[in-house]
Coordinates of C-alpha atoms in Angstrom, one line a residue:
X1 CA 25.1 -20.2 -5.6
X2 CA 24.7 -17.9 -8.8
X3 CA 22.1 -20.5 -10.0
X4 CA 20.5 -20.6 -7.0
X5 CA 20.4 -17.4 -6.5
X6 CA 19.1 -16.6 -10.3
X7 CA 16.1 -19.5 -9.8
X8 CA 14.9 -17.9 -6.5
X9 CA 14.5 -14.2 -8.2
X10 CA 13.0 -15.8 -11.2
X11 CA 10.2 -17.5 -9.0
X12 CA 10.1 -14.2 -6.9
X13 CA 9.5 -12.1 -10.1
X14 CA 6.6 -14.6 -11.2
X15 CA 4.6 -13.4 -8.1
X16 CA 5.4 -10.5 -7.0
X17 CA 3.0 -8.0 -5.8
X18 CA 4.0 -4.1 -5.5
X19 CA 3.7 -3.6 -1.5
X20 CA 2.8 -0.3 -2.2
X21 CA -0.5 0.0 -4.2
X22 CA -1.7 -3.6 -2.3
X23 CA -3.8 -2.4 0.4
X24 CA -7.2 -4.3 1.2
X25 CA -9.1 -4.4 4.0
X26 CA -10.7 -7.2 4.0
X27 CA -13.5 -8.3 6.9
X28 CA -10.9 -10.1 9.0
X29 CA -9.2 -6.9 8.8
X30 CA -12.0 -4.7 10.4
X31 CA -13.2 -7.3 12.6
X32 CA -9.7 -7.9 14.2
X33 CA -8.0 -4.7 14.2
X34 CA -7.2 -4.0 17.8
X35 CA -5.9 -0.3 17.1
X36 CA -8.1 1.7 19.8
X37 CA -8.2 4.9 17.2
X38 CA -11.0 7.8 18.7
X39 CA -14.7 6.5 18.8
X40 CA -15.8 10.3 17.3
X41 CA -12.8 11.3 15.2
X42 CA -12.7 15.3 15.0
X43 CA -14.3 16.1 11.1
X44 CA -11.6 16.3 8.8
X45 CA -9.4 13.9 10.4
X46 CA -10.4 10.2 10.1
X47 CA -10.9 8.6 6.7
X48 CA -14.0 6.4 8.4
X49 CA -16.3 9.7 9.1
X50 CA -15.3 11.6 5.7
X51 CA -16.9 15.5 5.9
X52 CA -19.7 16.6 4.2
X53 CA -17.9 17.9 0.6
X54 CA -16.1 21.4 2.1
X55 CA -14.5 24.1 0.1
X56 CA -17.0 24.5 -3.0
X57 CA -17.3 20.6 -4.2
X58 CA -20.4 18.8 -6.0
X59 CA -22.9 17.5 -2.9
X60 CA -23.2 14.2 -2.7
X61 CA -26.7 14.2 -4.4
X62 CA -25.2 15.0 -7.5
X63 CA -22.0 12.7 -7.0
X64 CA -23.2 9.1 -6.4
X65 CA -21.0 7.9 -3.0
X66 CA -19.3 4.0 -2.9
X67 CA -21.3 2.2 -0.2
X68 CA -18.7 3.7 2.7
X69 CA -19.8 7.1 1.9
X70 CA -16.8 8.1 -0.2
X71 CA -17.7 10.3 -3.5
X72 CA -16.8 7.9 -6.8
X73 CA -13.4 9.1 -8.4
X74 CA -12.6 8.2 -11.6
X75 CA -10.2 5.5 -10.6
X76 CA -10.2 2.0 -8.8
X77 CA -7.8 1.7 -6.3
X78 CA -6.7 -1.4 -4.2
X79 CA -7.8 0.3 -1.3
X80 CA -10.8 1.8 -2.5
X81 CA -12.0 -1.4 -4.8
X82 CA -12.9 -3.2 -0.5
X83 CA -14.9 0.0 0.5
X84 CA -14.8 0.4 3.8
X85 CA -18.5 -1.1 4.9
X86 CA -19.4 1.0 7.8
X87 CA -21.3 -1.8 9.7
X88 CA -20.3 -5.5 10.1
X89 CA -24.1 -6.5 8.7
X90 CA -23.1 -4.2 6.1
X91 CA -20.0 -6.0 5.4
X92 CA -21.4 -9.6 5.6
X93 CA -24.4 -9.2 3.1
X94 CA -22.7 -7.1 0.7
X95 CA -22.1 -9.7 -2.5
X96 CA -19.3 -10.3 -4.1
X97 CA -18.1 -7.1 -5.8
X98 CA -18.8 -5.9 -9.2
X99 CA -14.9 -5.7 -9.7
X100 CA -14.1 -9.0 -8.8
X101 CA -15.5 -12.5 -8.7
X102 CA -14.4 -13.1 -4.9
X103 CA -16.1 -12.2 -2.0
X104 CA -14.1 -9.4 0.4
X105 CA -12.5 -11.2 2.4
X106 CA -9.0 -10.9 4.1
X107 CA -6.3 -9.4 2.0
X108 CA -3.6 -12.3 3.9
X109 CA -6.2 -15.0 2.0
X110 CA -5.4 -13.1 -1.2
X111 CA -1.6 -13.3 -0.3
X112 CA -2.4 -17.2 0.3
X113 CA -3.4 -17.5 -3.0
X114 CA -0.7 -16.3 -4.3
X115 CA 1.5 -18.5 -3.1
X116 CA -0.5 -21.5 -3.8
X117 CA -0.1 -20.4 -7.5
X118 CA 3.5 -20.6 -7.5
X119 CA 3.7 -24.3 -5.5
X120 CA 2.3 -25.2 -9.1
X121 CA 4.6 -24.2 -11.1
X122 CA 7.2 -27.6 -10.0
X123 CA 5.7 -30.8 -10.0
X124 CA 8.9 -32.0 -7.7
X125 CA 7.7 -30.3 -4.6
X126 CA 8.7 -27.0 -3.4
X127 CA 12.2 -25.6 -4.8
X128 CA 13.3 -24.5 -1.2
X129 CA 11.8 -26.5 2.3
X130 CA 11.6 -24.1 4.5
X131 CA 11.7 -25.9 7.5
X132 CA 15.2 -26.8 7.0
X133 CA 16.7 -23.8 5.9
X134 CA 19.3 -22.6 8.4
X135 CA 18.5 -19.2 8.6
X136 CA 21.3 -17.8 10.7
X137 CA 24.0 -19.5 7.5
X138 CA 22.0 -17.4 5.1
X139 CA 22.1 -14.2 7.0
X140 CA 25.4 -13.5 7.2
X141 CA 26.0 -14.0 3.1
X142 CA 23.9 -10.3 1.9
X143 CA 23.8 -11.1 -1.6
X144 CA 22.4 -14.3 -0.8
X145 CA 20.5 -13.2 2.2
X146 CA 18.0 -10.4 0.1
X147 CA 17.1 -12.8 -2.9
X148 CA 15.9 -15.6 -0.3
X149 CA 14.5 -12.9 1.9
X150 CA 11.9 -11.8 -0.8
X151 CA 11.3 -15.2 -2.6
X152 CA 9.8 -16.8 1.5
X153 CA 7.9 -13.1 1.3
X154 CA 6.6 -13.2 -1.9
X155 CA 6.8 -16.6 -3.2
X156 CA 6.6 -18.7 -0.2
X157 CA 4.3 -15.7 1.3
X158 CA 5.6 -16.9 4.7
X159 CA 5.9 -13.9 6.7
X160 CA 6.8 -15.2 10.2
X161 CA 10.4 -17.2 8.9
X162 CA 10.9 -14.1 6.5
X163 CA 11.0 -11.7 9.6
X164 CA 13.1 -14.2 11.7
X165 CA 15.8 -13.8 8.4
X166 CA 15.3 -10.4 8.3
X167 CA 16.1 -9.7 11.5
X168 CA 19.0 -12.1 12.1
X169 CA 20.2 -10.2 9.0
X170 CA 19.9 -6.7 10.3
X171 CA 21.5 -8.1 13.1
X172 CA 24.7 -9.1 11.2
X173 CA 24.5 -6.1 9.8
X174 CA 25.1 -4.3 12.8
X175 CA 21.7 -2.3 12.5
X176 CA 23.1 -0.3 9.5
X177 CA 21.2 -1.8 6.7
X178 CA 18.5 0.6 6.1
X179 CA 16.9 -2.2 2.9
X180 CA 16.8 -4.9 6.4
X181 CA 14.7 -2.7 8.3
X182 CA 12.4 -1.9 5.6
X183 CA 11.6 -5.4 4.8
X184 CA 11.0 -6.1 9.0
X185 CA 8.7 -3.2 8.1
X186 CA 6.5 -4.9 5.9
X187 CA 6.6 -8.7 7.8
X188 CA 5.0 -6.3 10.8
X189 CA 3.0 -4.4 8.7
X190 CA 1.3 -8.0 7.1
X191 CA 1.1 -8.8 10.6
X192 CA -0.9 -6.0 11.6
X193 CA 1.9 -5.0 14.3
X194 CA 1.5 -1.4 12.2
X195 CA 3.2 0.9 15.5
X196 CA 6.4 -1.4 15.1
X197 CA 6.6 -1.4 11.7
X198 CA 6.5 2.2 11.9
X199 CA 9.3 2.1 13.8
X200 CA 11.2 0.1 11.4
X201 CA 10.1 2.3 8.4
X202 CA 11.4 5.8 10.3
X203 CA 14.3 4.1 11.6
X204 CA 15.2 3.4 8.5
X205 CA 14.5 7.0 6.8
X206 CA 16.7 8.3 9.2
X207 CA 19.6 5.8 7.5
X208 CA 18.3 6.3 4.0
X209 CA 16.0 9.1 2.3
X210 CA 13.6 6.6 0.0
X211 CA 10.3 8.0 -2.1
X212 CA 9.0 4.0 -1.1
X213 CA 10.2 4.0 2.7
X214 CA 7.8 7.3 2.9
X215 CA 4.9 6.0 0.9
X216 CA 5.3 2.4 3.3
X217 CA 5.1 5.0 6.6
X218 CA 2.2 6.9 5.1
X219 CA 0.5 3.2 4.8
X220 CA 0.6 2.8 8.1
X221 CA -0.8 5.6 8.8
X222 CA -3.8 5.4 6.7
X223 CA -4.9 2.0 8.2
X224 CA -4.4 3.6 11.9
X225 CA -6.9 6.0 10.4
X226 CA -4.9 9.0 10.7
X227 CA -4.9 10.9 7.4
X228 CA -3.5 14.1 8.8
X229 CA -0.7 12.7 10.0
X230 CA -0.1 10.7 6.7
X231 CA -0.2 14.2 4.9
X232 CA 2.9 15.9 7.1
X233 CA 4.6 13.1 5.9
X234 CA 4.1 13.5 2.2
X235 CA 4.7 17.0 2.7
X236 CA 7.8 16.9 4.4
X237 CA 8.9 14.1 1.9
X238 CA 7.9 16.8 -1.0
X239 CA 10.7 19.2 0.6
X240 CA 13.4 16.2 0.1
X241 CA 11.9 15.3 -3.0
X242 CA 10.5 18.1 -4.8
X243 CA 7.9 17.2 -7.9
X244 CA 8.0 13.8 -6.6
X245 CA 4.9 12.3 -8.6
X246 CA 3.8 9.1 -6.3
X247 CA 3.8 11.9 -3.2
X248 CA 1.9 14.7 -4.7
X249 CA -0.5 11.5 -6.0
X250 CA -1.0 10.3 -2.3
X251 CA -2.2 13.8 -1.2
X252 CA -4.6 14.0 -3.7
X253 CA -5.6 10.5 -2.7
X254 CA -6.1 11.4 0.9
X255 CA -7.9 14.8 0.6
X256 CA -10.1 12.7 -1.9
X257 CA -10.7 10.0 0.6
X258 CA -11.8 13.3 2.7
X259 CA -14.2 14.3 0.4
X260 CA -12.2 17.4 0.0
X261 CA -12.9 17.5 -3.8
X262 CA -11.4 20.7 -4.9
X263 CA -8.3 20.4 -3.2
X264 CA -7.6 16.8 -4.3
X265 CA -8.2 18.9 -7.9
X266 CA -5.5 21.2 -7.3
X267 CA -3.2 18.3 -6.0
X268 CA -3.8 16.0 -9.3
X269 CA -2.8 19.2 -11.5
X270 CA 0.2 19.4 -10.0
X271 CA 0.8 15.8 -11.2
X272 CA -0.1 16.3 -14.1
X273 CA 2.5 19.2 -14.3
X274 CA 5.4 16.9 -14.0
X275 CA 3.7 13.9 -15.3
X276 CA 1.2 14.7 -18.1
X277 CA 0.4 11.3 -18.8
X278 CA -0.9 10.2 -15.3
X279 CA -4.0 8.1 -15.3
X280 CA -4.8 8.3 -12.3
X281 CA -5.0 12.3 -12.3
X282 CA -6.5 12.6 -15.5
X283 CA -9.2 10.4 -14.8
X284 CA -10.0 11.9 -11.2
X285 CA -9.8 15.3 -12.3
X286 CA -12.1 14.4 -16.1
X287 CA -14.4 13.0 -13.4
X288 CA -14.5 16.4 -11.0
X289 CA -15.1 18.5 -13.8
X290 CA -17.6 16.2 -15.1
X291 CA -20.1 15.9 -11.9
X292 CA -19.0 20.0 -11.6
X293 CA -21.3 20.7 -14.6
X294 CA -18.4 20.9 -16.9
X295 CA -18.9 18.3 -19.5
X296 CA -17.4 20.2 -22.1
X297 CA -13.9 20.2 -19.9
X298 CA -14.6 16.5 -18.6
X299 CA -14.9 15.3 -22.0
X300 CA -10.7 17.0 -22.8
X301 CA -9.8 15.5 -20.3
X302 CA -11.5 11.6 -21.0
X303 CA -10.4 12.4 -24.9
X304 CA -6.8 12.8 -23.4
X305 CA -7.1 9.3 -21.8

């Protein structure tokens, strides 16, 4: 079992993909999304209708805008490299990207690719078939339960058998596993089932006060298109975790997305007051400064990268 067990975090580790930062939308994505979410979104509170630039930033004719209307930062994102095209045409004629050599297409195709990667790494055939695991056996045994959970996730990157484990294994564990319902968190969330996985991910804050279970919520969030909501959440994960980096970094992120420069400004200082070697908020705020007619202070900052 300990070789076993060993083997199927080895092939997990070859793979594996932070949840967290992975976030494309791909056409599919757009096309097939059945969350109803408001036709005209008050201003300042959907990410697809971003404001014009309030509270003293650059206009947009002196800060060049992606295609989706969002102004350039000075870092690439997962979720910003896809751009959300505002128009199907748009999304359909728009080549493949500058940043990478495929097309945009569904994230779950990237996901496929990643697991076809990994079926060559053993010329006898897969190391585990599926198809005849028992799955009930496995969850009762914990240890053994978590390392095959993530290697049919990641490795496998078959999320329907990894949410039946998951659950039977939150069901042996009477409910009380806060890790089980985090993991039935992400199978929905890869499913696009994002209102039950965000019952899964508070459910399980309520067990077990995690930096990652927030940032999975706020996630969820952001693809129902409801930024505000997304920003309570860093907040009131900033009173349980004070000068937590990744949190302050998403509220910067989202008033960015906003077009809310100077406040996204303010946010990335404070990163950079309990992380001074943050890329990401060096870079964004170099960039600010720089389309703010400040090269002298952009160029400190890029010098410092």
């Amino acid at each position: 079992q300990a070789a076993w067990s060993l083997k199927t975090r080895a092939l997990t580790e070859m793979v594996y993909v932070d949840e967290i930062d992975m976030d494309e939308e791909g056409i599919a994505e757009m096309l097939l999304d059945e969350n109803a979410i408001a036709q005209v979104a008050r201003p300042g509170t959907s990410l697809k209708l971003p404001g014009t630039s309030q509270g003293g930033g650059p206009s947009p004719a002196v800060r060049p805008v992606t295609q989706s209307g969002r102004p350039i930062t000075g870092f690439v994102r997962p979720s910003t490299q896809s751009g959300r095209p505002s128009t199907m045409e748009q999304a359909i004629r728009t080549p493949r990207t500058g940043l990478s050599a495929r097309p945009v297409t569904s994230a779950s195709g990237r996901y496929g690719r990643l697991g076809t990667a990994s079926m060559l790494t053993n010329p006898d055939g897969p190391f585990i078939n599926l198809s005849r695991l028992n799955l009930a056996k496995y969850a009762q045994k914990p240890k053994l339960a978590k390392a095959l959970f993530e290697y049919i996730f990641y490795h496998e990157n078959d999320v329907k058998n990894a949410l039946d484990l998951a659950a039977l294994a939150t069901e042996h564990a009477q409910f009380k596993d806060w890790w089980w319902k985090v993991q039935i968190g992400k199978c929905y969330y890869r499913l696009g089932l994002f209102r039950e996985a965000e019952k899964q991910f508070k459910s399980a804050l309520k067990q077990q006060d995690m930096v990652d279970t927030i940032l999975y919520l706020a996630k969820v969030y952001l693809r129902l298109d409801q930024p505000v909501t997304a920003m309570n959440l860093f907040k009131q994960g900033l009173d349980r975790f004070p000068g937590e980096v990744t949190l302050i970094c998403g509220i910067a992120r989202i008033h960015e997305e906003m077009n809310n420069i100077s406040s996204a400004a303010e946010y990335y200082k404070d990163v950079l007051k309990q992380d001074n070697t943050h890329v990401e908020a060096i870079a964004c705020i170099g960039s600010n400064h720089f389309y703010s007619d400040q090269p002298e202070i952009a160029l400190r900052f890029y010098r410092y990268l």
